[in-house]
mmCIF file of C-alpha atoms in Angstrom:
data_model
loop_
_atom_site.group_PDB
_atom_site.id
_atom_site.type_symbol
_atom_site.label_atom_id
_atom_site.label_comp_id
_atom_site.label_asym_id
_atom_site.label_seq_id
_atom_site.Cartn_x
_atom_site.Cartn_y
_atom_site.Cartn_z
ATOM 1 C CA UNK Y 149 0.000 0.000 0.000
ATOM 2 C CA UNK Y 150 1.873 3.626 -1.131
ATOM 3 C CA UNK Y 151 1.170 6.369 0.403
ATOM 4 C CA UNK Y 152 -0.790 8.041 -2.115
ATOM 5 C CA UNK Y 153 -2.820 5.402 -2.709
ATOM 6 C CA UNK Y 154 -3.724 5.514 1.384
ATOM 7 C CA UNK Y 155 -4.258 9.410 1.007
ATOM 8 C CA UNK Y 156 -6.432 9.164 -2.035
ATOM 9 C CA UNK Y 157 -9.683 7.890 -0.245
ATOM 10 C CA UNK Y 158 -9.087 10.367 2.410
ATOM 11 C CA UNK Y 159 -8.500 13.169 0.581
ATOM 12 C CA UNK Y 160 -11.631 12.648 -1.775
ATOM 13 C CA UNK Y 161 -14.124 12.379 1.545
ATOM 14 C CA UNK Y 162 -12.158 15.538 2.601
ATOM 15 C CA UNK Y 163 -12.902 16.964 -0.728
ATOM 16 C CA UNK Y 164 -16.532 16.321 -0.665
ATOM 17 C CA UNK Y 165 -17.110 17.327 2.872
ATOM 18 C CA UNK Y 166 -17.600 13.861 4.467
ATOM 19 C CA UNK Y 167 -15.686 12.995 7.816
ATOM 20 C CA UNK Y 168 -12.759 10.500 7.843
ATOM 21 C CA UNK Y 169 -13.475 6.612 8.970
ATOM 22 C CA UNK Y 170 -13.661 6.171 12.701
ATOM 23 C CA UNK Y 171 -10.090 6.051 14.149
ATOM 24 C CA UNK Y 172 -8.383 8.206 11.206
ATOM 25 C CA UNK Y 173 -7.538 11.645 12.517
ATOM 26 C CA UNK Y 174 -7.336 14.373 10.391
ATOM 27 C CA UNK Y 175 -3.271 15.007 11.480
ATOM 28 C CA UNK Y 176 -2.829 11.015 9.842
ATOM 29 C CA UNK Y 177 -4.900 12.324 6.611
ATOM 30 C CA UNK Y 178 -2.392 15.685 6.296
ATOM 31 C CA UNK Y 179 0.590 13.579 6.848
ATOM 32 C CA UNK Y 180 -0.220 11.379 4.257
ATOM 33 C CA UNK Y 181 -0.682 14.199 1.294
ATOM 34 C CA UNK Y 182 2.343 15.924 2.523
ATOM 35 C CA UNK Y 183 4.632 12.776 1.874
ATOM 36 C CA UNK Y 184 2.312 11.485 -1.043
ATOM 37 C CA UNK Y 185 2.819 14.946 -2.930
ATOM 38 C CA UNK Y 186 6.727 15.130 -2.272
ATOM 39 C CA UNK Y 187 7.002 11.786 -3.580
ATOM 40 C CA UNK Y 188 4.928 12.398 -6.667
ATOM 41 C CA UNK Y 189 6.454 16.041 -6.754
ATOM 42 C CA UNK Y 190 10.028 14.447 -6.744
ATOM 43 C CA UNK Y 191 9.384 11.753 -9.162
ATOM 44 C CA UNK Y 192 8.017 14.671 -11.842
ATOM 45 C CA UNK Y 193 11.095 16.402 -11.021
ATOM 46 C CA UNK Y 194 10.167 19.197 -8.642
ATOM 47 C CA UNK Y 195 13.889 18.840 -6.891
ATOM 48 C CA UNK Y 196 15.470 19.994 -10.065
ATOM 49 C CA UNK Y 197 15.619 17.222 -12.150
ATOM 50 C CA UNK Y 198 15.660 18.652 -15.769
ATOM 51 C CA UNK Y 199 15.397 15.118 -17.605
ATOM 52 C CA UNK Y 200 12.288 14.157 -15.139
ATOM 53 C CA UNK Y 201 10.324 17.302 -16.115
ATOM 54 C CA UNK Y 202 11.291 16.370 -20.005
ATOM 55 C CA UNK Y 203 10.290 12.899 -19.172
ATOM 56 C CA UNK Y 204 6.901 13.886 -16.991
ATOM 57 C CA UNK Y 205 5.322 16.954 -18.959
ATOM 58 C CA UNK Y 206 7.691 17.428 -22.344
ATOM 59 C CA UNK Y 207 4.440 15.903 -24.266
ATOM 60 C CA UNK Y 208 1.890 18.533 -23.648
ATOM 61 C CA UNK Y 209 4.191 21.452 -22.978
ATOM 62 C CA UNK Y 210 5.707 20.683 -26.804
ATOM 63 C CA UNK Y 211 2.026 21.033 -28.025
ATOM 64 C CA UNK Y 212 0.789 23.982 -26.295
ATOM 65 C CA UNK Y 213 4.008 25.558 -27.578
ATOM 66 C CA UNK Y 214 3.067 24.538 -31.253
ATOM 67 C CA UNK Y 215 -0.432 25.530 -30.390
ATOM 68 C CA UNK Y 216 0.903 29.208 -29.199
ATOM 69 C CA UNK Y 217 3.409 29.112 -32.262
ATOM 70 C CA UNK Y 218 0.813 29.011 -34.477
ATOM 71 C CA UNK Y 219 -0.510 31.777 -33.247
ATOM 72 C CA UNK Y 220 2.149 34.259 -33.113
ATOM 73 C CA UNK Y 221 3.579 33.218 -36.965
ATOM 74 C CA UNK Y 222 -0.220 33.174 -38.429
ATOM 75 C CA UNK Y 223 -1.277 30.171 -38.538
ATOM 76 C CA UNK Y 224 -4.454 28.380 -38.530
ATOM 77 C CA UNK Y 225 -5.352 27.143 -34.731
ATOM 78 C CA UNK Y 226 -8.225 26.723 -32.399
ATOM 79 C CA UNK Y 227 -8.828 29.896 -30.289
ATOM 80 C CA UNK Y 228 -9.791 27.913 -27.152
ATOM 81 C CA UNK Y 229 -8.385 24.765 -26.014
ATOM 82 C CA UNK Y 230 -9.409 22.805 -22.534
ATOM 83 C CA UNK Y 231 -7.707 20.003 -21.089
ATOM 84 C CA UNK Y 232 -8.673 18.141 -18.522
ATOM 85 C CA UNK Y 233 -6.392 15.909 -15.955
ATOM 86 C CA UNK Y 234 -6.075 14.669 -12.774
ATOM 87 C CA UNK Y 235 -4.109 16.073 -9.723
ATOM 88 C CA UNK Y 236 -0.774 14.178 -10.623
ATOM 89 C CA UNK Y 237 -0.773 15.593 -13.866
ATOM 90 C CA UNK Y 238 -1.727 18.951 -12.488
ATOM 91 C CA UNK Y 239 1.319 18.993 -10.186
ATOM 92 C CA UNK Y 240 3.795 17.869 -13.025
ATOM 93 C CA UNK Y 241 2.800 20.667 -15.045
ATOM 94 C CA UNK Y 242 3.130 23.095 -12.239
ATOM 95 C CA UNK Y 243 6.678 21.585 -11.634
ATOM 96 C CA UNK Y 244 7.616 21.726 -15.278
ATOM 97 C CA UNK Y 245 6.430 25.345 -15.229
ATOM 98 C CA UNK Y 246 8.451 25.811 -11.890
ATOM 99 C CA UNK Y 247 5.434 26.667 -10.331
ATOM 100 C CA UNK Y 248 5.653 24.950 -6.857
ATOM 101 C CA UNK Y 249 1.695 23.808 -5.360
ATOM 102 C CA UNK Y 250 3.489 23.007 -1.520
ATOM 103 C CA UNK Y 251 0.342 20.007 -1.257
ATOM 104 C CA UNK Y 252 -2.009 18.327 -3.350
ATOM 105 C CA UNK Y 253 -4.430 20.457 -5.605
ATOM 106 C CA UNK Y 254 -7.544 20.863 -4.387
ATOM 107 C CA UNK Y 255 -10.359 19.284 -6.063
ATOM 108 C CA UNK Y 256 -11.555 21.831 -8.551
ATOM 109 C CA UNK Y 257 -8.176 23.344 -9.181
ATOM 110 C CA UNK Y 258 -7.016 24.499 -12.405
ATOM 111 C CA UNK Y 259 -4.410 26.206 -14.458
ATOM 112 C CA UNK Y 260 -5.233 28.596 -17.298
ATOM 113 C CA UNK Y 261 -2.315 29.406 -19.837
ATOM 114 C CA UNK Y 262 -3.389 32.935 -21.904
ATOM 115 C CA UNK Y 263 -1.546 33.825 -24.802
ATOM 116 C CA UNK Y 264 -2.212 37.705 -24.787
ATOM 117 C CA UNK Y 265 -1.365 40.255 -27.526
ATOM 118 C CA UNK Y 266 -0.829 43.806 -26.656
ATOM 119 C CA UNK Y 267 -2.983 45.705 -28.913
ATOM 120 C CA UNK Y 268 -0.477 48.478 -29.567
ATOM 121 C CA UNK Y 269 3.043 47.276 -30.025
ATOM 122 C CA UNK Y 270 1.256 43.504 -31.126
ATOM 123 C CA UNK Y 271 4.066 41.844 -29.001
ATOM 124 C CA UNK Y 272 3.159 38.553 -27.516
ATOM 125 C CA UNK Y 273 2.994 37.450 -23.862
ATOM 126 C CA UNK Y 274 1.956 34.134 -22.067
ATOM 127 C CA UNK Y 275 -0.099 34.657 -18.270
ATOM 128 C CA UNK Y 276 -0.350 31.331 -16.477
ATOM 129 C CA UNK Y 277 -2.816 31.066 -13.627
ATOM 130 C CA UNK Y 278 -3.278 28.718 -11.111
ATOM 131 C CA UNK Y 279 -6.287 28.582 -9.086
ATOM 132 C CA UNK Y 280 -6.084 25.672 -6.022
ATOM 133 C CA UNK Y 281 -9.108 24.646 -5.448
#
């Protein structure tokens, strides 16, 4: 049994407002996403582990790149694109993006990348977002 996979349960009655099982206290349930996220943080390469973060999130961050490529040189491209994902994949995108989440997102979170264009000088800029929860 990992440690994540002990949390998981816990924190999805947390999530949804429901109490823990009798005999679980609530310090047991935060100990287990603290050393559930550091492992899955550390295995997506949140301690600095360039080839990890290649390895965990290269994928998608090479196509939203392309997407936002096509953009700036012209190209045909959808104007809105949503992804969906779970929490793991959530936190290896924030550590790819050196964006460190310190626990496990919070059911509902989300990250919004916005390419933006600055109407007078029509330079390009990128705005990432992360709401927890």
């Amino acid at each position: 049994l990992s440690l994540i996979m002990a949390g998981d349960p816990l924190r999805s009655l947390k999530g949804h407002g429901l109490g823990l099982p009798s005999g679980v206290e609530c310090s047991l349930s935060d100990d287990l996403d603290l050393c559930g996220h550091a492992l899955v943080e550390a295995a997506l390469g949140g301690h600095g582990s360039q080839e990890l973060k290649r390895l965990s999130s290269g994928p998608l961050l090479s196509e939203m790149h392309e997407q936002i490529m096509a953009v700036v040189e012209g190209r045909p491209c959808p104007r809105l694109v949503v992804r969906s994902a779970h929490d793991v994949t959530v936190c290896g995108l924030l550590v790819a993006l050196d964006l460190q989440l310190h626990s496990w997102p919070e059911f509902g979170s989300n990250i919004i990348i916005e390419l933006l264009r600055n109407q007078a000088s029509g330079q390009f800029s990128v705005r990432v977002v992360c709401y927890d929860g």
